[in-house]
Tab-separated table of N, CA and C in Angstrom:
chain	number	residue	atom	x	y	z
A	1318	MET	N	47.878	83.693	-73.563
A	1318	MET	CA	48.247	82.178	-74.099
A	1318	MET	C	48.179	82.520	-75.412
A	1319	ILE	N	49.166	81.782	-76.199
A	1319	ILE	CA	49.652	81.660	-77.639
A	1319	ILE	C	48.731	80.315	-78.457
A	1320	LEU	N	47.841	80.116	-79.336
A	1320	LEU	CA	47.526	79.045	-79.677
A	1320	LEU	C	48.244	78.973	-81.183
A	1321	ASN	N	49.202	77.863	-81.477
A	1321	ASN	CA	49.446	77.864	-82.764
A	1321	ASN	C	48.683	76.220	-83.019
A	1322	VAL	N	47.757	76.359	-83.626
A	1322	VAL	CA	47.121	75.505	-83.921
A	1322	VAL	C	46.986	75.203	-85.722
A	1323	GLY	N	45.874	74.222	-86.054
A	1323	GLY	CA	45.727	74.062	-87.678
A	1323	GLY	C	44.387	74.246	-87.922
A	1324	GLY	N	43.461	74.113	-86.691
A	1324	GLY	CA	41.988	73.626	-86.904
A	1324	GLY	C	41.417	74.222	-85.353
A	1325	VAL	N	40.091	73.851	-85.101
A	1325	VAL	CA	39.780	74.256	-83.942
A	1325	VAL	C	39.912	73.597	-82.634
A	1326	ILE	N	39.674	74.053	-81.453
A	1326	ILE	CA	40.123	72.954	-80.257
A	1326	ILE	C	38.842	73.509	-79.544
A	1327	GLU	N	38.813	72.484	-78.026
A	1327	GLU	CA	38.036	72.635	-77.268
A	1327	GLU	C	38.519	73.833	-76.190
A	1328	THR	N	38.105	74.949	-75.847
A	1328	THR	CA	38.430	76.119	-75.619
A	1328	THR	C	37.920	76.692	-74.423
A	1329	ASN	N	36.479	76.073	-74.127
A	1329	ASN	CA	35.295	76.344	-73.045
A	1329	ASN	C	35.986	76.113	-71.926
A	1330	SER	N	36.811	74.979	-71.485
A	1330	SER	CA	36.768	74.375	-70.382
A	1330	SER	C	38.192	75.238	-69.193
A	1331	TRP	N	38.966	75.669	-70.551
A	1331	TRP	CA	40.028	76.796	-69.912
A	1331	TRP	C	40.243	78.048	-70.409
A	1332	ARG	N	39.366	78.847	-71.288
A	1332	ARG	CA	39.367	80.086	-71.903
A	1332	ARG	C	39.163	80.919	-70.867
A	1333	ASP	N	38.941	80.853	-69.508
A	1333	ASP	CA	39.100	82.200	-68.346
A	1333	ASP	C	40.047	82.199	-67.774
A	1334	LEU	N	40.774	81.308	-68.020
A	1334	LEU	CA	42.297	81.443	-66.992
A	1334	LEU	C	43.619	82.038	-67.400
A	1335	PRO	N	43.474	82.333	-68.775
A	1335	PRO	CA	44.398	83.192	-69.259
A	1335	PRO	C	43.978	84.671	-69.337
A	1336	ASP	N	45.012	85.513	-69.139
A	1336	ASP	CA	44.429	87.048	-69.564
A	1336	ASP	C	44.207	87.073	-71.058
A	1337	ALA	N	44.345	86.887	-71.831
A	1337	ALA	CA	44.299	86.764	-73.684
A	1337	ALA	C	44.460	85.561	-73.982
A	1338	ILE	N	43.687	85.339	-75.222
A	1338	ILE	CA	44.407	84.251	-76.150
A	1338	ILE	C	44.512	84.889	-77.313
A	1339	LEU	N	45.611	84.162	-77.622
A	1339	LEU	CA	46.327	84.863	-79.133
A	1339	LEU	C	46.368	83.500	-80.316
A	1340	LEU	N	45.491	83.782	-81.163
A	1340	LEU	CA	45.392	82.458	-82.199
A	1340	LEU	C	46.261	83.115	-83.278
A	1341	ALA	N	47.037	82.470	-83.233
A	1341	ALA	CA	48.208	82.541	-84.160
A	1341	ALA	C	48.080	81.562	-85.364
A	1342	TRP	N	47.094	80.622	-85.559
A	1342	TRP	CA	47.056	79.476	-86.541
A	1342	TRP	C	48.605	79.307	-86.237
A	1343	GLN	N	48.898	78.701	-87.640
A	1343	GLN	CA	50.160	78.497	-87.991
A	1343	GLN	C	51.011	79.128	-89.277
A	1344	ALA	N	51.496	80.424	-88.297
A	1344	ALA	CA	52.029	81.588	-89.488
A	1344	ALA	C	53.437	81.183	-89.912
A	1345	GLY	N	53.851	80.180	-89.919
A	1345	GLY	CA	55.054	79.733	-90.667
A	1345	GLY	C	56.275	80.307	-90.435
A	1346	GLN	N	57.139	80.929	-90.888
A	1346	GLN	CA	58.884	80.735	-90.775
A	1346	GLN	C	58.539	82.279	-90.015
A	1347	GLU	N	57.821	83.077	-90.375
A	1347	GLU	CA	57.662	84.534	-89.419
A	1347	GLU	C	56.931	84.717	-88.283
A	1348	SER	N	56.224	83.096	-88.138
A	1348	SER	CA	55.173	83.323	-86.792
A	1348	SER	C	56.152	84.055	-85.383
A	1349	GLY	N	56.949	84.034	-85.122
A	1349	GLY	CA	57.690	84.479	-84.090
A	1349	GLY	C	57.692	86.056	-84.315
A	1350	ASN	N	58.334	86.235	-85.339
A	1350	ASN	CA	58.511	87.888	-85.572
A	1350	ASN	C	56.975	88.542	-85.166
A	1351	SER	N	55.852	87.791	-86.157
A	1351	SER	CA	54.589	88.435	-86.219
A	1351	SER	C	54.105	88.452	-84.413
A	1352	ILE	N	54.389	87.249	-83.858
A	1352	ILE	CA	53.660	86.963	-82.689
A	1352	ILE	C	54.210	88.044	-81.465
A	1353	ALA	N	55.816	88.246	-81.662
A	1353	ALA	CA	56.332	89.353	-80.923
A	1353	ALA	C	56.228	90.697	-81.353
A	1354	ASP	N	55.606	90.834	-82.454
A	1354	ASP	CA	55.169	92.452	-83.031
A	1354	ASP	C	53.647	92.479	-82.000
A	1355	ILE	N	53.178	91.680	-82.167
A	1355	ILE	CA	51.294	92.180	-81.367
A	1355	ILE	C	51.665	92.087	-79.480
A	1356	ILE	N	52.597	91.089	-79.425
A	1356	ILE	CA	52.800	91.068	-77.904
A	1356	ILE	C	53.667	92.362	-77.551
A	1357	THR	N	54.422	92.854	-78.051
A	1357	THR	CA	54.989	94.286	-77.748
A	1357	THR	C	54.390	95.360	-78.035
A	1358	GLY	N	53.219	95.191	-79.094
A	1358	GLY	CA	52.425	96.350	-79.380
A	1358	GLY	C	52.890	96.848	-80.384
A	1359	LYS	N	53.822	96.587	-81.182
A	1359	LYS	CA	54.028	97.158	-82.380
A	1359	LYS	C	52.911	97.222	-83.267
A	1360	VAL	N	52.126	96.242	-83.282
A	1360	VAL	CA	50.738	96.229	-84.253
A	1360	VAL	C	49.668	95.534	-83.454
A	1361	ASN	N	48.403	96.124	-84.024
A	1361	ASN	CA	47.128	95.519	-83.175
A	1361	ASN	C	46.456	94.313	-83.587
A	1362	PRO	N	46.284	92.992	-82.764
A	1362	PRO	CA	45.918	92.166	-83.246
A	1362	PRO	C	44.275	92.192	-83.637
A	1363	SER	N	43.997	92.416	-84.614
A	1363	SER	CA	42.804	92.864	-84.903
A	1363	SER	C	42.155	92.196	-86.028
A	1364	GLY	N	42.767	90.501	-86.324
A	1364	GLY	CA	42.097	89.998	-87.018
A	1364	GLY	C	40.961	89.070	-86.341
A	1365	LYS	N	40.026	88.551	-87.186
A	1365	LYS	CA	38.629	88.220	-86.930
A	1365	LYS	C	39.047	86.077	-87.160
A	1366	ILE	N	38.618	85.320	-86.609
A	1366	ILE	CA	38.470	84.158	-86.861
A	1366	ILE	C	37.656	83.825	-88.121
A	1367	ALA	N	38.230	83.037	-88.695
A	1367	ALA	CA	37.727	82.186	-90.210
A	1367	ALA	C	36.840	81.051	-89.798
A	1368	THR	N	36.599	80.780	-88.654
A	1368	THR	CA	36.068	79.357	-88.302
A	1368	THR	C	35.300	79.275	-87.137
A	1369	THR	N	34.355	78.327	-86.700
A	1369	THR	CA	33.784	78.495	-85.207
A	1369	THR	C	34.509	77.645	-84.368
A	1370	PHE	N	34.323	78.035	-83.008
A	1370	PHE	CA	35.131	76.759	-82.454
A	1370	PHE	C	34.196	76.343	-81.223
A	1371	PRO	N	33.980	74.922	-81.160
A	1371	PRO	CA	32.935	74.793	-80.194
A	1371	PRO	C	33.139	74.859	-78.882
A	1372	LEU	N	31.885	74.791	-78.114
A	1372	LEU	CA	31.955	74.460	-76.681
A	1372	LEU	C	32.764	73.345	-76.164
A	1373	LYS	N	32.139	72.352	-76.981
A	1373	LYS	CA	32.767	71.015	-76.408
A	1373	LYS	C	33.023	70.002	-78.072
A	1374	TYR	N	33.775	69.467	-77.716
A	1374	TYR	CA	34.063	68.474	-79.162
A	1374	TYR	C	32.807	67.547	-79.522
A	1375	GLU	N	31.783	67.451	-78.477
A	1375	GLU	CA	30.428	67.043	-79.194
A	1375	GLU	C	29.489	67.726	-79.921
A	1376	ASP	N	29.997	68.864	-79.791
A	1376	ASP	CA	29.377	69.980	-80.681
A	1376	ASP	C	30.063	70.259	-81.988
A	1377	VAL	N	31.119	69.664	-82.322
A	1377	VAL	CA	31.653	69.453	-83.472
A	1377	VAL	C	30.479	68.694	-84.735
A	1378	PRO	N	29.976	69.125	-85.646
A	1378	PRO	CA	28.861	68.314	-86.333
A	1378	PRO	C	29.755	66.689	-87.132
A	1379	SER	N	30.947	66.907	-87.104
A	1379	SER	CA	31.603	65.774	-87.468
A	1379	SER	C	32.349	64.691	-86.372
A	1380	ALA	N	31.461	65.022	-85.005
A	1380	ALA	CA	32.122	64.197	-83.918
A	1380	ALA	C	31.373	62.962	-84.071
A	1381	THR	N	30.435	62.346	-84.537
A	1381	THR	CA	29.748	61.280	-84.474
A	1381	THR	C	30.377	60.176	-85.477
A	1382	ASN	N	31.099	60.839	-86.380
A	1382	ASN	CA	31.789	59.875	-87.504
A	1382	ASN	C	33.232	60.068	-87.401
A	1383	PHE	N	33.869	60.698	-86.792
A	1383	PHE	CA	35.489	60.907	-86.875
A	1383	PHE	C	35.818	60.169	-85.454
A	1384	PRO	N	37.049	59.472	-85.698
A	1384	PRO	CA	37.870	59.600	-86.784
A	1384	PRO	C	37.459	58.082	-87.925
A	1385	GLY	N	36.282	57.988	-87.634
A	1385	GLY	CA	35.874	57.147	-88.660
A	1385	GLY	C	36.097	55.128	-88.592
A	1386	LYS	N	36.107	54.626	-89.203
A	1386	LYS	CA	35.779	52.966	-88.979
A	1386	LYS	C	37.031	52.435	-89.083
A	1387	GLU	N	37.667	51.476	-88.528
A	1387	GLU	CA	38.919	50.535	-89.396
A	1387	GLU	C	38.272	49.588	-90.263
A	1388	LEU	N	38.991	49.759	-90.933
A	1388	LEU	CA	38.641	48.448	-92.073
A	1388	LEU	C	39.220	47.129	-91.943
A	1389	GLN	N	38.846	46.253	-91.752
A	1389	GLN	CA	39.512	44.841	-91.981
A	1389	GLN	C	40.789	45.053	-92.855
A	1390	SER	N	41.703	44.325	-92.526
A	1390	SER	CA	42.943	44.195	-93.666
A	1390	SER	C	42.848	43.683	-95.314
A	1391	ASP	N	41.686	42.487	-95.144
A	1391	ASP	CA	41.579	42.229	-96.494
A	1391	ASP	C	40.709	43.400	-97.411
A	1392	GLN	N	39.752	44.001	-96.342
A	1392	GLN	CA	39.015	45.140	-97.048
A	1392	GLN	C	40.124	46.243	-97.561
A	1393	ALA	N	40.709	46.515	-96.407
A	1393	ALA	CA	42.230	47.878	-96.614
A	1393	ALA	C	42.520	47.458	-98.313
A	1394	SER	N	43.528	46.190	-98.325
A	1394	SER	CA	44.444	46.063	-99.107
A	1394	SER	C	43.614	46.014	-100.139
A	1395	ASN	N	42.473	45.786	-100.645
A	1395	ASN	CA	41.472	46.103	-101.886
A	1395	ASN	C	41.197	47.534	-102.175
A	1396	GLN	N	41.582	48.558	-101.175
A	1396	GLN	CA	41.109	49.989	-101.566
A	1396	GLN	C	42.702	50.819	-101.570
A	1397	ILE	N	44.024	49.966	-101.102
A	1397	ILE	CA	44.887	50.858	-100.929
A	1397	ILE	C	45.889	49.953	-101.972
A	1398	PRO	N	46.760	50.676	-102.799
A	1398	PRO	CA	47.524	50.150	-103.443
A	1398	PRO	C	48.848	49.947	-102.436
A	1399	LYS	N	49.226	48.405	-103.135
A	1399	LYS	CA	50.480	48.148	-102.077
A	1399	LYS	C	51.269	48.519	-102.226
A	1400	VAL	N	52.387	49.458	-101.072
A	1400	VAL	CA	53.626	49.670	-101.377
A	1400	VAL	C	54.203	49.280	-100.579
A	1401	ASN	N	53.859	48.314	-99.343
A	1401	ASN	CA	54.216	47.471	-98.378
A	1401	ASN	C	53.727	46.340	-98.227
A	1402	PRO	N	54.271	45.104	-98.087
A	1402	PRO	CA	53.602	43.723	-97.943
A	1402	PRO	C	53.455	43.296	-96.857
A	1403	GLU	N	53.391	44.523	-95.874
A	1403	GLU	CA	52.759	43.892	-94.699
A	1403	GLU	C	50.645	44.335	-94.361
A	1404	PRO	N	50.013	43.722	-93.848
A	1404	PRO	CA	48.680	43.737	-93.925
A	1404	PRO	C	48.542	45.613	-93.376
A	1405	VAL	N	47.756	46.058	-94.112
A	1405	VAL	CA	47.047	47.513	-94.172
A	1405	VAL	C	45.830	47.695	-93.125
A	1406	ARG	N	45.671	48.645	-92.190
A	1406	ARG	CA	44.496	48.951	-91.827
A	1406	ARG	C	44.452	50.428	-91.856
A	1407	SER	N	42.895	50.981	-92.619
A	1407	SER	CA	42.962	51.979	-93.305
A	1407	SER	C	41.839	52.195	-92.703
A	1408	PRO	N	41.973	53.841	-92.018
A	1408	PRO	CA	39.995	54.173	-91.484
A	1408	PRO	C	39.191	54.793	-92.651
A	1409	VAL	N	38.036	54.637	-92.607
A	1409	VAL	CA	37.310	54.946	-93.580
A	1409	VAL	C	36.374	55.964	-93.210
A	1410	ILE	N	36.527	57.324	-93.566
A	1410	ILE	CA	35.414	58.712	-92.838
A	1410	ILE	C	34.790	59.037	-93.716
A	1411	THR	N	33.220	58.904	-93.099
A	1411	THR	CA	32.234	59.007	-94.279
A	1411	THR	C	31.908	60.484	-93.586
A	1412	TYR	N	31.973	61.879	-94.437
A	1412	TYR	CA	31.304	63.102	-93.824
A	1412	TYR	C	30.033	63.256	-94.113
A	1413	GLU	N	29.011	63.227	-93.485
A	1413	GLU	CA	27.511	63.502	-93.193
A	1413	GLU	C	27.024	64.678	-93.064
A	1414	GLU	N	27.772	65.661	-92.842
A	1414	GLU	CA	27.211	66.828	-92.401
A	1414	GLU	C	26.722	67.502	-93.776
A	1415	GLY	N	26.928	67.197	-95.009
A	1415	GLY	CA	26.681	68.031	-95.999
A	1415	GLY	C	27.047	69.162	-95.943
A	1416	ILE	N	26.289	70.095	-96.202
A	1416	ILE	CA	26.274	71.639	-96.543
A	1416	ILE	C	26.515	72.420	-94.846
A	1417	TYR	N	26.054	71.674	-93.801
A	1417	TYR	CA	25.956	72.120	-92.610
A	1417	TYR	C	27.350	71.778	-91.905
A	1418	VAL	N	28.506	72.837	-92.410
A	1418	VAL	CA	29.785	72.738	-91.679
A	1418	VAL	C	30.247	74.010	-91.251
A	1419	GLY	N	30.946	74.198	-90.198
A	1419	GLY	CA	31.713	75.440	-89.794
A	1419	GLY	C	30.151	76.333	-89.219
A	1420	TYR	N	30.189	77.898	-89.216
A	1420	TYR	CA	29.147	78.418	-88.970
A	1420	TYR	C	27.778	77.974	-89.609
A	1421	ARG	N	27.596	77.573	-90.833
A	1421	ARG	CA	26.261	76.973	-90.845
A	1421	ARG	C	25.731	76.050	-90.226
A	1422	TYR	N	26.118	75.153	-89.589
A	1422	TYR	CA	25.920	74.189	-88.471
A	1422	TYR	C	25.193	74.745	-87.633
A	1423	TYR	N	25.969	75.691	-86.898
A	1423	TYR	CA	26.044	76.196	-85.718
A	1423	TYR	C	24.742	77.390	-85.289
A	1424	SER	N	24.643	77.884	-86.774
A	1424	SER	CA	23.477	78.779	-86.688
A	1424	SER	C	22.322	78.166	-87.221
A	1425	THR	N	22.444	76.951	-88.148
A	1425	THR	CA	21.101	76.482	-88.357
A	1425	THR	C	20.350	75.465	-87.544
A	1426	PHE	N	21.204	74.938	-86.535
A	1426	PHE	CA	21.105	73.886	-85.803
A	1426	PHE	C	20.618	74.961	-84.325
A	1427	LYS	N	21.056	75.912	-84.230
A	1427	LYS	CA	21.129	76.611	-82.758
A	1427	LYS	C	21.983	76.092	-81.792
A	1428	VAL	N	23.360	75.969	-82.283
A	1428	VAL	CA	24.366	75.432	-81.198
A	1428	VAL	C	25.149	76.448	-80.798
A	1429	LYS	N	25.063	76.610	-79.870
A	1429	LYS	CA	25.834	77.828	-79.244
A	1429	LYS	C	27.632	77.528	-79.201
A	1430	PRO	N	28.154	78.182	-79.973
A	1430	PRO	CA	29.582	78.002	-79.577
A	1430	PRO	C	30.743	78.887	-78.816
A	1431	SER	N	31.542	78.442	-78.455
A	1431	SER	CA	32.668	78.905	-77.740
A	1431	SER	C	33.418	80.454	-78.263
A	1432	TYR	N	33.542	80.566	-79.524
A	1432	TYR	CA	34.137	81.960	-80.324
A	1432	TYR	C	33.220	81.362	-81.795
A	1433	GLU	N	32.361	82.232	-82.175
A	1433	GLU	CA	31.878	82.338	-83.313
A	1433	GLU	C	32.527	82.907	-84.459
A	1434	PHE	N	32.222	82.265	-85.607
A	1434	PHE	CA	32.740	82.948	-87.308
A	1434	PHE	C	32.974	84.093	-87.174
A	1435	GLY	N	34.088	84.809	-87.140
A	1435	GLY	CA	34.044	86.252	-86.936
A	1435	GLY	C	34.768	87.015	-85.988
A	1436	TYR	N	34.586	86.109	-84.710
A	1436	TYR	CA	35.035	86.469	-83.570
A	1436	TYR	C	36.342	87.406	-83.667
A	1437	GLY	N	36.613	88.564	-82.489
A	1437	GLY	CA	38.073	88.632	-82.776
A	1437	GLY	C	38.259	89.962	-81.976
A	1438	LEU	N	38.867	90.601	-81.127
A	1438	LEU	CA	38.692	91.491	-80.276
A	1438	LEU	C	40.403	92.291	-80.605
A	1439	SER	N	40.389	93.441	-80.155
A	1439	SER	CA	41.390	94.506	-80.536
A	1439	SER	C	41.827	94.683	-78.872
A	1440	TYR	N	43.502	95.149	-78.602
A	1440	TYR	CA	43.484	95.339	-77.342
A	1440	TYR	C	43.618	96.735	-76.995
A	1441	THR	N	42.882	97.468	-78.420
A	1441	THR	CA	43.038	98.903	-78.186
A	1441	THR	C	41.909	99.608	-78.442
A	1442	ASN	N	41.659	100.445	-77.885
A	1442	ASN	CA	40.618	101.278	-77.507
A	1442	ASN	C	40.927	102.900	-78.216
A	1443	PHE	N	40.013	103.083	-79.359
A	1443	PHE	CA	40.446	104.123	-80.117
A	1443	PHE	C	39.521	105.683	-79.443
A	1444	THR	N	40.135	106.696	-79.443
A	1444	THR	CA	39.110	107.888	-78.866
A	1444	THR	C	39.840	108.739	-79.585
A	1445	TYR	N	39.222	109.688	-79.581
A	1445	TYR	CA	39.170	111.012	-80.670
A	1445	TYR	C	39.149	112.235	-79.447
A	1446	GLY	N	40.065	113.475	-79.584
A	1446	GLY	CA	40.024	114.484	-79.004
A	1446	GLY	C	40.884	115.649	-78.836
A	1447	ASN	N	40.405	116.952	-78.994
A	1447	ASN	CA	41.043	117.838	-79.081
A	1447	ASN	C	41.306	118.094	-80.523
A	1448	LEU	N	40.304	117.797	-81.462
A	1448	LEU	CA	40.661	117.972	-83.036
A	1448	LEU	C	40.429	119.164	-83.622
A	1449	LYS	N	40.886	120.140	-84.496
A	1449	LYS	CA	41.562	120.976	-84.641
A	1449	LYS	C	41.439	121.145	-86.210
A	1450	LEU	N	40.758	121.916	-87.101
A	1450	LEU	CA	40.519	121.875	-88.462
A	1450	LEU	C	41.428	123.532	-88.756
A	1451	SER	N	42.244	123.037	-90.186
A	1451	SER	CA	43.342	124.164	-90.679
A	1451	SER	C	42.349	125.257	-91.046
A	1452	SER	N	41.120	125.088	-91.650
A	1452	SER	CA	40.556	126.115	-92.272
A	1452	SER	C	38.759	125.894	-91.891
A	1453	ALA	N	38.206	126.979	-92.286
A	1453	ALA	CA	36.868	126.714	-91.895
A	1453	ALA	C	35.739	126.073	-93.223
A	1454	LYS	N	36.533	126.277	-93.868
A	1454	LYS	CA	36.224	125.622	-95.426
A	1454	LYS	C	36.837	124.898	-96.019
A	1455	PHE	N	36.185	123.594	-96.440
A	1455	PHE	CA	36.740	122.551	-97.418
A	1455	PHE	C	36.385	122.676	-98.487
A	1456	SER	N	36.778	122.666	-99.566
A	1456	SER	CA	36.768	122.345	-101.094
A	1456	SER	C	35.033	123.269	-101.072
A	1457	ASP	N	35.321	124.272	-100.749
A	1457	ASP	CA	34.280	125.265	-100.847
A	1457	ASP	C	33.112	125.062	-100.216
A	1458	LYS	N	33.018	124.242	-99.374
A	1458	LYS	CA	31.724	123.874	-98.251
A	1458	LYS	C	32.201	124.188	-96.684
A	1459	ILE	N	31.040	124.726	-96.099
A	1459	ILE	CA	31.337	125.593	-94.956
A	1459	ILE	C	31.268	124.034	-93.567
A	1460	VAL	N	32.464	123.983	-92.942
A	1460	VAL	CA	32.526	122.964	-91.932
A	1460	VAL	C	32.249	123.161	-90.578
A	1461	VAL	N	31.270	122.247	-90.070
A	1461	VAL	CA	30.544	123.094	-88.805
A	1461	VAL	C	31.247	122.332	-87.526
A	1462	THR	N	32.008	123.086	-86.747
A	1462	THR	CA	32.901	122.651	-85.855
A	1462	THR	C	31.786	122.120	-84.665
A	1463	VAL	N	31.965	120.891	-84.224
A	1463	VAL	CA	31.436	120.346	-82.900
A	1463	VAL	C	32.190	120.120	-81.813
A	1464	THR	N	31.502	121.055	-80.713
A	1464	THR	CA	32.862	120.595	-79.511
A	1464	THR	C	31.946	120.109	-78.335
């Protein structure tokens, strides 16, 4: 599953269905090439997410005040410059979270996320084997060989 999203979404209800989730964000003009490079194994998808994905929408700190309250047309017309003579209805959103946004909210209030800030996996497992040194000394220091 490839997610081409601009923000967090609810993933908990379906995240176990695909074999993998690639969070591409909105990579722009080169997104197709970069996704192809990851899927074909040319590069390792090793990024970490810079935000927190909720278990459910109600876990998002702004869930109680978004999408806002709709103003009556007479209130809206006083706050928005008139570009068009028709009555305007504009939502007003009050952000009440203060500093408790993103990972701060989830950490402070012990809200379990679907994917936490910094989460990220790699398809690659790194192993080392059959290592050999060309010399028993390195910069005048003795090298201890462990087998």
